[in-house]
Tab-separated table of C-alpha atoms in Angstrom:
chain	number	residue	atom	x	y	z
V	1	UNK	CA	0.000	0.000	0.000
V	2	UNK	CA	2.905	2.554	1.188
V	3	UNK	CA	4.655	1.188	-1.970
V	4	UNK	CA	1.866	2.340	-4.217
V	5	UNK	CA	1.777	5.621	-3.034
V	6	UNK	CA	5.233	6.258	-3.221
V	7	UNK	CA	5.042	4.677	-6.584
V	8	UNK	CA	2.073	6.828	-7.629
V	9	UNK	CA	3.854	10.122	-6.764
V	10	UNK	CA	7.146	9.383	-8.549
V	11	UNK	CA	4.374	8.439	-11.113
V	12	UNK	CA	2.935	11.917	-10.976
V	13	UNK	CA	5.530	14.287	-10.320
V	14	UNK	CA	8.406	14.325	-11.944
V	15	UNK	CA	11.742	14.241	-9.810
V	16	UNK	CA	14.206	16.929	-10.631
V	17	UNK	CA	17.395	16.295	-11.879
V	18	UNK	CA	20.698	15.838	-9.834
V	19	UNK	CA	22.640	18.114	-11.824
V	20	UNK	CA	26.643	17.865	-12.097
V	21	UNK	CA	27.395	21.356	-13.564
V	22	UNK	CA	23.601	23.612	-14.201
V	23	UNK	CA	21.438	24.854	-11.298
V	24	UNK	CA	17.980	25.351	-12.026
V	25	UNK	CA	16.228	28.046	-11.258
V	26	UNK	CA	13.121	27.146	-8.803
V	27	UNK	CA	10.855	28.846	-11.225
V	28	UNK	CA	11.823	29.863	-15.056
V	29	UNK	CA	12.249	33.652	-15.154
V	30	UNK	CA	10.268	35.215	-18.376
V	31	UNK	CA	12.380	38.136	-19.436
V	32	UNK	CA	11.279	41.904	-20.014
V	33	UNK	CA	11.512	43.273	-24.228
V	34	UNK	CA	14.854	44.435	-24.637
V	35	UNK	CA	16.385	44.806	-29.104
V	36	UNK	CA	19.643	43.824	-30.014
V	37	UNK	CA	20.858	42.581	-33.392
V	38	UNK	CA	22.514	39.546	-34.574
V	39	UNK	CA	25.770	39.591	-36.428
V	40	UNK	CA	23.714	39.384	-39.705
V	41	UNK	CA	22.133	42.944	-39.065
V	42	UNK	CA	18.522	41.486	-37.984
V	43	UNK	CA	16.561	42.110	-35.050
V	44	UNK	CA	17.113	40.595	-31.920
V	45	UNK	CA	14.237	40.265	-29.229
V	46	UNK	CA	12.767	37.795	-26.656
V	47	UNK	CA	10.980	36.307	-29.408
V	48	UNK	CA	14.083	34.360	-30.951
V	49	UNK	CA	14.716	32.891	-27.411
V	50	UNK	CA	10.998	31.032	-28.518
V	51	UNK	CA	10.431	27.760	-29.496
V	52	UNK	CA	14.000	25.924	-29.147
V	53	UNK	CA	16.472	25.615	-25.868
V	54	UNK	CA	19.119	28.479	-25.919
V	55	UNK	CA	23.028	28.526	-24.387
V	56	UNK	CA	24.488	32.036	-23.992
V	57	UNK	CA	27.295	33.056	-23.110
V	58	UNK	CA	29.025	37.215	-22.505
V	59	UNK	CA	31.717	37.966	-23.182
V	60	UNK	CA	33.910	40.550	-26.456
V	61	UNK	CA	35.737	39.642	-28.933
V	62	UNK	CA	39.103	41.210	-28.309
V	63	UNK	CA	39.002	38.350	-25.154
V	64	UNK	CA	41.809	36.135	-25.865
V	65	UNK	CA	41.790	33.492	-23.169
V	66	UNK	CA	37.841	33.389	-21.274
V	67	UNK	CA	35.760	34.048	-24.088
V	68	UNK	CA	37.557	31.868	-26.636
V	69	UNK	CA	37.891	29.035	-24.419
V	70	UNK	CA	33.962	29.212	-23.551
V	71	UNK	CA	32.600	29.279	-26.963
V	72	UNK	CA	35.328	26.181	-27.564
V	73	UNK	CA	33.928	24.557	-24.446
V	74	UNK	CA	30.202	25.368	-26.320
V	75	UNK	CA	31.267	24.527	-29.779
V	76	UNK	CA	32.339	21.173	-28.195
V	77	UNK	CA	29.186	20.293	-26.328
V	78	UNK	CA	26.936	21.240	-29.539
V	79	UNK	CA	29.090	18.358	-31.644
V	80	UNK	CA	28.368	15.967	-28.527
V	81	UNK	CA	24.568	16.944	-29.033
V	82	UNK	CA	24.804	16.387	-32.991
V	83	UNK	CA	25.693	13.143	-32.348
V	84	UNK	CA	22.651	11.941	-29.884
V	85	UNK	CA	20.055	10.723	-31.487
V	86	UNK	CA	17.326	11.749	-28.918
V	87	UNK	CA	17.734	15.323	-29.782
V	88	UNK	CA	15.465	16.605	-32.512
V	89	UNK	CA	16.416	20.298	-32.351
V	90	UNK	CA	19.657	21.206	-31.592
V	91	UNK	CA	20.001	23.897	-29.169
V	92	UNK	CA	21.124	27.550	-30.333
V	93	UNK	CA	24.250	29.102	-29.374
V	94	UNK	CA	24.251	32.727	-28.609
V	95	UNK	CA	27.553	35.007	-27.781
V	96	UNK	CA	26.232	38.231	-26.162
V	97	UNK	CA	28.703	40.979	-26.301
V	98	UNK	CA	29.291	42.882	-23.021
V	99	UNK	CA	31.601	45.603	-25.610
V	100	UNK	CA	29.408	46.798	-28.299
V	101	UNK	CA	31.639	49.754	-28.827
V	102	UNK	CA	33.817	47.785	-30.347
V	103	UNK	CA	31.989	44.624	-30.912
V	104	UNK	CA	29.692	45.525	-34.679
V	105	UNK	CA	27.769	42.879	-35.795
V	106	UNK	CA	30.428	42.665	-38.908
V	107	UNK	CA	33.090	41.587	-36.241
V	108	UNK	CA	30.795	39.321	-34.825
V	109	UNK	CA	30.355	38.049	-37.914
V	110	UNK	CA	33.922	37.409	-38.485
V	111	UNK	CA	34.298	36.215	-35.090
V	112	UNK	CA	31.741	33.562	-33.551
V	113	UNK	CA	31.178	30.708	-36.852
V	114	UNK	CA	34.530	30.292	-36.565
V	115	UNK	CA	34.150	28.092	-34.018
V	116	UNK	CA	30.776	26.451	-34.829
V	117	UNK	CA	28.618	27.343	-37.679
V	118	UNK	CA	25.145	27.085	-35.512
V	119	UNK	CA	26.528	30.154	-33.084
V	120	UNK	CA	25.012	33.614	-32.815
V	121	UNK	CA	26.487	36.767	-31.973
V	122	UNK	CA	24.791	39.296	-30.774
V	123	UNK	CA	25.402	43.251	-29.742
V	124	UNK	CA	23.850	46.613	-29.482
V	125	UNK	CA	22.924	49.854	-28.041
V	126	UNK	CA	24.456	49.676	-24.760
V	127	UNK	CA	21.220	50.041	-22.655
V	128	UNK	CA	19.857	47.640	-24.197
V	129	UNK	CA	22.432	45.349	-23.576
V	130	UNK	CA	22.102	46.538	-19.697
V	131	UNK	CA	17.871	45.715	-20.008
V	132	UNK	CA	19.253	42.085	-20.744
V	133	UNK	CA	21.739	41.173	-18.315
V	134	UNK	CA	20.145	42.986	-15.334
V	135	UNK	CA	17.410	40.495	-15.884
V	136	UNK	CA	19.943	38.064	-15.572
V	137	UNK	CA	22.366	39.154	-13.287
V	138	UNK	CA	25.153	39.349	-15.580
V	139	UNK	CA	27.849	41.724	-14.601
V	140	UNK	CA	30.412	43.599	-16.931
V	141	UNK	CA	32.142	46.606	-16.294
V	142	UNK	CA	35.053	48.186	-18.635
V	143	UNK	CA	38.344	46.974	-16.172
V	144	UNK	CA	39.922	50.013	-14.144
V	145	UNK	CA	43.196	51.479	-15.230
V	146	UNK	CA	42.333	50.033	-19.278
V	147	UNK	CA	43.250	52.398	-22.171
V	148	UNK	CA	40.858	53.910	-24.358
V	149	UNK	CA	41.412	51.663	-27.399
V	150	UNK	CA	42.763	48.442	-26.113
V	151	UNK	CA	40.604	48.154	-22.565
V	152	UNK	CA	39.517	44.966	-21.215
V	153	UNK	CA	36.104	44.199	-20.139
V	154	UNK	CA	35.424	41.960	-16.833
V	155	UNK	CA	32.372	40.220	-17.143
V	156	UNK	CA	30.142	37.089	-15.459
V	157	UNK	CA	31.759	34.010	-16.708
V	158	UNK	CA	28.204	32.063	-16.028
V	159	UNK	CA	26.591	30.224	-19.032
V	160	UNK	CA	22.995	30.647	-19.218
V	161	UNK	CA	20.077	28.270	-20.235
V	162	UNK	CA	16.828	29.317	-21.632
V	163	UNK	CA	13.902	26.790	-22.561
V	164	UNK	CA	11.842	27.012	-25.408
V	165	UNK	CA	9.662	29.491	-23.724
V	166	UNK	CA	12.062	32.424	-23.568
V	167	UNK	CA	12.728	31.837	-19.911
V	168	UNK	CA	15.783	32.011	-18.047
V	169	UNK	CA	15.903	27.995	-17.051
V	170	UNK	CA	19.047	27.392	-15.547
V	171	UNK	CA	23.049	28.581	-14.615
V	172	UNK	CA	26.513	27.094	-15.774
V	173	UNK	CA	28.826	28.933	-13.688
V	174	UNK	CA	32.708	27.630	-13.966
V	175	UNK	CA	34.782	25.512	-14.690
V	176	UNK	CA	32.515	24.068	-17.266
V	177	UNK	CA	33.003	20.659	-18.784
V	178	UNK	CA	31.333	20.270	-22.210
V	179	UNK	CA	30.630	16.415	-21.530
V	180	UNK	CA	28.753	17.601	-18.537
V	181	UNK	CA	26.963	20.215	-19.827
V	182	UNK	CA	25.496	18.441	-22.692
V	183	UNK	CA	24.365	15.362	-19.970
V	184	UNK	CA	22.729	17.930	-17.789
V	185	UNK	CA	21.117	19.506	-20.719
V	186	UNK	CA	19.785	16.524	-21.680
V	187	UNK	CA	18.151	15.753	-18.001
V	188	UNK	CA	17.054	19.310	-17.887
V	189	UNK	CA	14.934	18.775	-21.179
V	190	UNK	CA	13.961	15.398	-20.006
V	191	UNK	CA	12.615	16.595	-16.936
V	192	UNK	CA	10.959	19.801	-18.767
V	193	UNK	CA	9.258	17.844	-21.183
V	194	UNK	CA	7.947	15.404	-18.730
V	195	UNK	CA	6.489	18.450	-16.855
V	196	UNK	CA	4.714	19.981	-19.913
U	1	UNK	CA	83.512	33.410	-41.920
U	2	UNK	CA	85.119	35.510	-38.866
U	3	UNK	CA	81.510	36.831	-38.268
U	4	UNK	CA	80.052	33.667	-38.313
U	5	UNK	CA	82.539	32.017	-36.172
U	6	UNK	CA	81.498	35.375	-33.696
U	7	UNK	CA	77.456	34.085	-34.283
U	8	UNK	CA	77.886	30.556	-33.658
U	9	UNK	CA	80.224	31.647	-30.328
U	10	UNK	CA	77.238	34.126	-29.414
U	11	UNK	CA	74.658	31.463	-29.801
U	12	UNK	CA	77.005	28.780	-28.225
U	13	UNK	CA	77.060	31.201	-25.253
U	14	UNK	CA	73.755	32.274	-24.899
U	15	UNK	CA	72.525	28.487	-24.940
U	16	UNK	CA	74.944	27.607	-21.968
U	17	UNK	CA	73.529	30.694	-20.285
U	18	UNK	CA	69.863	28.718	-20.932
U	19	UNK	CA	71.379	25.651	-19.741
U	20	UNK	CA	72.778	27.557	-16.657
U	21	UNK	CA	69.753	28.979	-15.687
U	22	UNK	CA	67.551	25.910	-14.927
U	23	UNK	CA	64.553	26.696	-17.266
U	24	UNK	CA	63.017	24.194	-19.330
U	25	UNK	CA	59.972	25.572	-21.333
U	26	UNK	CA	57.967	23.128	-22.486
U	27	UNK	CA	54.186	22.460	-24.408
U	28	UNK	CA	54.661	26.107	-25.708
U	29	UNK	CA	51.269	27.255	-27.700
U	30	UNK	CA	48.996	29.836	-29.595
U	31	UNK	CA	45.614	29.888	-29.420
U	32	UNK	CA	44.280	30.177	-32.987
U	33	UNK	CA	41.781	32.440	-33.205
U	34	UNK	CA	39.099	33.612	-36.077
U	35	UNK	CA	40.894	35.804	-38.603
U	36	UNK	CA	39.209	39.261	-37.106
U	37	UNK	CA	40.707	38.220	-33.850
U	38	UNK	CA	42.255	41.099	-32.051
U	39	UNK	CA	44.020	39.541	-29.444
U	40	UNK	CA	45.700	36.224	-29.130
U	41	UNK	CA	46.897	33.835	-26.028
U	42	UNK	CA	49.844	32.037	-25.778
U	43	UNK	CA	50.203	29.295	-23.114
U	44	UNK	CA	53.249	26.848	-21.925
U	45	UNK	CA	54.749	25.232	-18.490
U	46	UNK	CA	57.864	26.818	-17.524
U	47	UNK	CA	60.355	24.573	-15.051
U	48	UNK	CA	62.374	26.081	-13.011
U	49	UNK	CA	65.257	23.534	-11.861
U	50	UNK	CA	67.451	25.859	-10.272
U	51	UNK	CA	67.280	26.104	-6.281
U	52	UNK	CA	66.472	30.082	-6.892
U	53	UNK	CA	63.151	31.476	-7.644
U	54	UNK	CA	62.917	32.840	-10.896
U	55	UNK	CA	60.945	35.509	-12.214
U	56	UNK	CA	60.050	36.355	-15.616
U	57	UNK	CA	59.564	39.986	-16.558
U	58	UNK	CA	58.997	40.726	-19.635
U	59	UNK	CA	58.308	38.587	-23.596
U	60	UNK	CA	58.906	39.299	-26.338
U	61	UNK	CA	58.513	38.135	-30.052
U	62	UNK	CA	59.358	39.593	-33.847
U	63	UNK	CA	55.812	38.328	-35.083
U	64	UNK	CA	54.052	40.780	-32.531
U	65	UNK	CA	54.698	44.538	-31.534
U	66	UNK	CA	54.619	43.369	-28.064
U	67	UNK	CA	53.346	40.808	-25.579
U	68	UNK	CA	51.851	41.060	-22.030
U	69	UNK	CA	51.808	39.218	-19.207
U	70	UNK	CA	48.429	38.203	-18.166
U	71	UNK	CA	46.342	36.673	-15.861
U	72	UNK	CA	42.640	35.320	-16.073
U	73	UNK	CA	40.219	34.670	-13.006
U	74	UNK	CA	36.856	34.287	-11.729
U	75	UNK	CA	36.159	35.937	-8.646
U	76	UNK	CA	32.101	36.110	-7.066
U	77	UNK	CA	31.704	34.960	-10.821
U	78	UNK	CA	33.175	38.022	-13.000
U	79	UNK	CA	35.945	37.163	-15.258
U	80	UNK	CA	39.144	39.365	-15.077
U	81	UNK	CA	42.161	39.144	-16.638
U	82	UNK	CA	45.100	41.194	-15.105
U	83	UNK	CA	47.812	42.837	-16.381
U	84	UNK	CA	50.734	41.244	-14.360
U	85	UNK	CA	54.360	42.713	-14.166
U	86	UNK	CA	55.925	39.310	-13.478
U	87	UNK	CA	55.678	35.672	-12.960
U	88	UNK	CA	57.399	33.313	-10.638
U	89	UNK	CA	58.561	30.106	-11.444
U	90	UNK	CA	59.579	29.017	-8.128
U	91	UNK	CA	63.004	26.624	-6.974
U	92	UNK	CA	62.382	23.195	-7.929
U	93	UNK	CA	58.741	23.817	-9.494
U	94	UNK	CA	57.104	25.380	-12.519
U	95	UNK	CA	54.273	27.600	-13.248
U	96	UNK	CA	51.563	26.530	-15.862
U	97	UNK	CA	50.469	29.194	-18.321
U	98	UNK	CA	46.953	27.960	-19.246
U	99	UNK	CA	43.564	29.122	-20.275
U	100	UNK	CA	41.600	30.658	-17.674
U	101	UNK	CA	44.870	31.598	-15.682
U	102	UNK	CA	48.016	32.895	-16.473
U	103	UNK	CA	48.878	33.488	-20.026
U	104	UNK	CA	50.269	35.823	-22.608
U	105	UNK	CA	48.523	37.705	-24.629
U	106	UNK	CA	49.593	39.890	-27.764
U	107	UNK	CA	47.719	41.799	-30.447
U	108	UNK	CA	46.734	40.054	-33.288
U	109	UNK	CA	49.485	40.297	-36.405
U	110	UNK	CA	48.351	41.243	-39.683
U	111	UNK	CA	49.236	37.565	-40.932
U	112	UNK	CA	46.636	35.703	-39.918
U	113	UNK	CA	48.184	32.811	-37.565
U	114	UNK	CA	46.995	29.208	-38.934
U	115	UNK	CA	47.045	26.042	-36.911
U	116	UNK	CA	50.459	24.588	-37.617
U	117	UNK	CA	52.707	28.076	-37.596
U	118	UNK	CA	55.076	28.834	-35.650
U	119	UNK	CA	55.938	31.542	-33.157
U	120	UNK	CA	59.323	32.690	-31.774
U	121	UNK	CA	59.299	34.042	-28.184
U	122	UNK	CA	61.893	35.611	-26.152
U	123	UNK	CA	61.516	35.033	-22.237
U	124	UNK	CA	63.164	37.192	-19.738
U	125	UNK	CA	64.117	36.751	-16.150
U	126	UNK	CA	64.993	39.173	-13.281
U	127	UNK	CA	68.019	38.114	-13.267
U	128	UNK	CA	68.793	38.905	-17.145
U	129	UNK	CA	68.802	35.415	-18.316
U	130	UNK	CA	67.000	35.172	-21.958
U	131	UNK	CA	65.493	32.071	-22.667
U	132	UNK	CA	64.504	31.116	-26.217
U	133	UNK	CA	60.667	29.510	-26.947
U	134	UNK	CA	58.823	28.618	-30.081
U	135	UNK	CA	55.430	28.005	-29.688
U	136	UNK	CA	53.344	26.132	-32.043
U	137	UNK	CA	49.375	27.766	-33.493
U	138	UNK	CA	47.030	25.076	-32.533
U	139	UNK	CA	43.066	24.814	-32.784
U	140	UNK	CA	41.736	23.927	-29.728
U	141	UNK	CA	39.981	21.945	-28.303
């Protein structure tokens, strides 16, 4: 009797999953409008978070070490994903620049296929960069004593994960292993789907 | 054939001065990067077998206008990377220039860098000893 009641409510409510690398947040966060524009010149909103699972990262393009070995890390996990069969729609791959003074979309566009052809770069008008990552608590701030031209940026090194309803799902903060990452993606869709 | 004599004595010399100083550089690499890349990383392990720290101070390299010293971290979160003026490679140990920690990191030349090239560095220590590196342009991961 105790059995089948313990049975019926792992029946009915799906457990979340143990997670070695994401957190999930307790509830998906929808985000506020903000505009930015992808490296090919179009329109970036809320709306193309819709519909399909999204990893972002922040970070600029004149980052030699963090931000290369991030969208690496990403570029990795997306060929572990190509290669399960249980995945339908790959996820997309967004690189959100915390420098568009420097960052245009044409740089971006020179800059993030080269490490996988599905990734996105995005920039902006600066406040509406801000609108974004206050939403998400991601920080970036030019670093003190940088030069005018060749300044650094310091900026959250968290990868975020947003389901297919725009929402702000879950966290990857570092070190982050693309093996991992693509397992705990896969038992964060798992346990969204069985939700829905 | 006297001035070459004088080179090969100069580079005899300046090898024994390597030898002498206890540093072994080894796994030496560039990042590669996308062509529009404005920066680029180098990375390696320097040993230091000597039983005196040794500190490196400056790099440099003909295929770049210059080269910092630099070091990533994540503190609370927030990347940084930090200009630093030296390095120590302690007695009897190493330091590991890697990604996400201590690296180099130069301008971009106008030549794009390909997986494959080769760069010349030039490593100096406090105490004036030059060390000689070439680093290999690799794709990674």
């Amino acid at each position: 009797m105790l059995l089948g009641i313990v049975l019926l409510g792992a029946c009915s409510r799906p457990q979340a999953p143990e997670l070695s690398q994401g957190t999930l947040l307790p509830s998906a966060k929808p985000l506020l409008e903000f505009e930015l524009i992808d490296h090919q010149g179009r329109p970036f909103t809320p709306g193309n978070l819709q519909g399909r699972w999204s990893f972002a990262f922040f970070g600029y393009t004149h980052c030699p070490d963090v931000c290369p070995t991030s969208l690496s890390m990403l570029a990795q996990m997306q060929r572990k994903l190509e290669k399960d069969a249980a995945l339908n729609t790959l996820p997309q791959l967004l690189f959100f620049s915390v420098d568009p003074q420097r960052d245009t979309p044409q740089l971006l566009a020179e800059f993030v296929p080269y490490f996988h052809s599905s990734v996105i770069g995005v920039t902006g008008d600066q406040q509406q960069i801000l609108k974004l990552t206050r939403q998400l608590g991601i920080l970036y701030a030019k670093a003190e004593g940088s030069g005018s031209e060749d300044y650094l940026v310091d900026h959250s090194a968290a990868i975020i994960l947003f389901d297919p309803d725009g929402k702000l799902h879950a966290l990857f903060g570092v070190p982050h292993d693309p093996t991992l990452i693509a397992n705990d993606f896969m038992a964060i869709k798992h346990y969204y789907e069985e939700l829905q | 054939m006297k001035r070459f004599l004088m080179a090969l004595a100069l580079s005899a010399s300046s090898w024994l001065a390597v030898a002498d100083s206890g540093i072994l550089v080894e796994d030496a690499w560039v990042r590669e990067a996308p062509p529009s890349a404005r920066m680029l990383a180098a990375y390696m392990i320097i040993r230091n077998s000597s039983d005196r720290d040794r500190v490196l101070v400056d790099v440099e390299s003909p295929q770049f206008s210059h080269v910092m010293l630099h070091k990533s971290e994540v503190v609370d979160g927030v990347a940084r990377m930090l200009h630093q003026d030296e390095i120590l490679v302690p007695a009897q140990g190493s330091v590991v220039l890697e990604p996400g920690s201590y690296h180099l990191m130069m301008p971009a030349p106008e030549t794009h860098l390909s997986a494959g090239d080769t760069v010349d560095f030039t490593l100096t220590f406090a105490n004036g000893d030059n060390v000689q590196v070439q680093a290999e342009v690799r794709k990674k991961p």
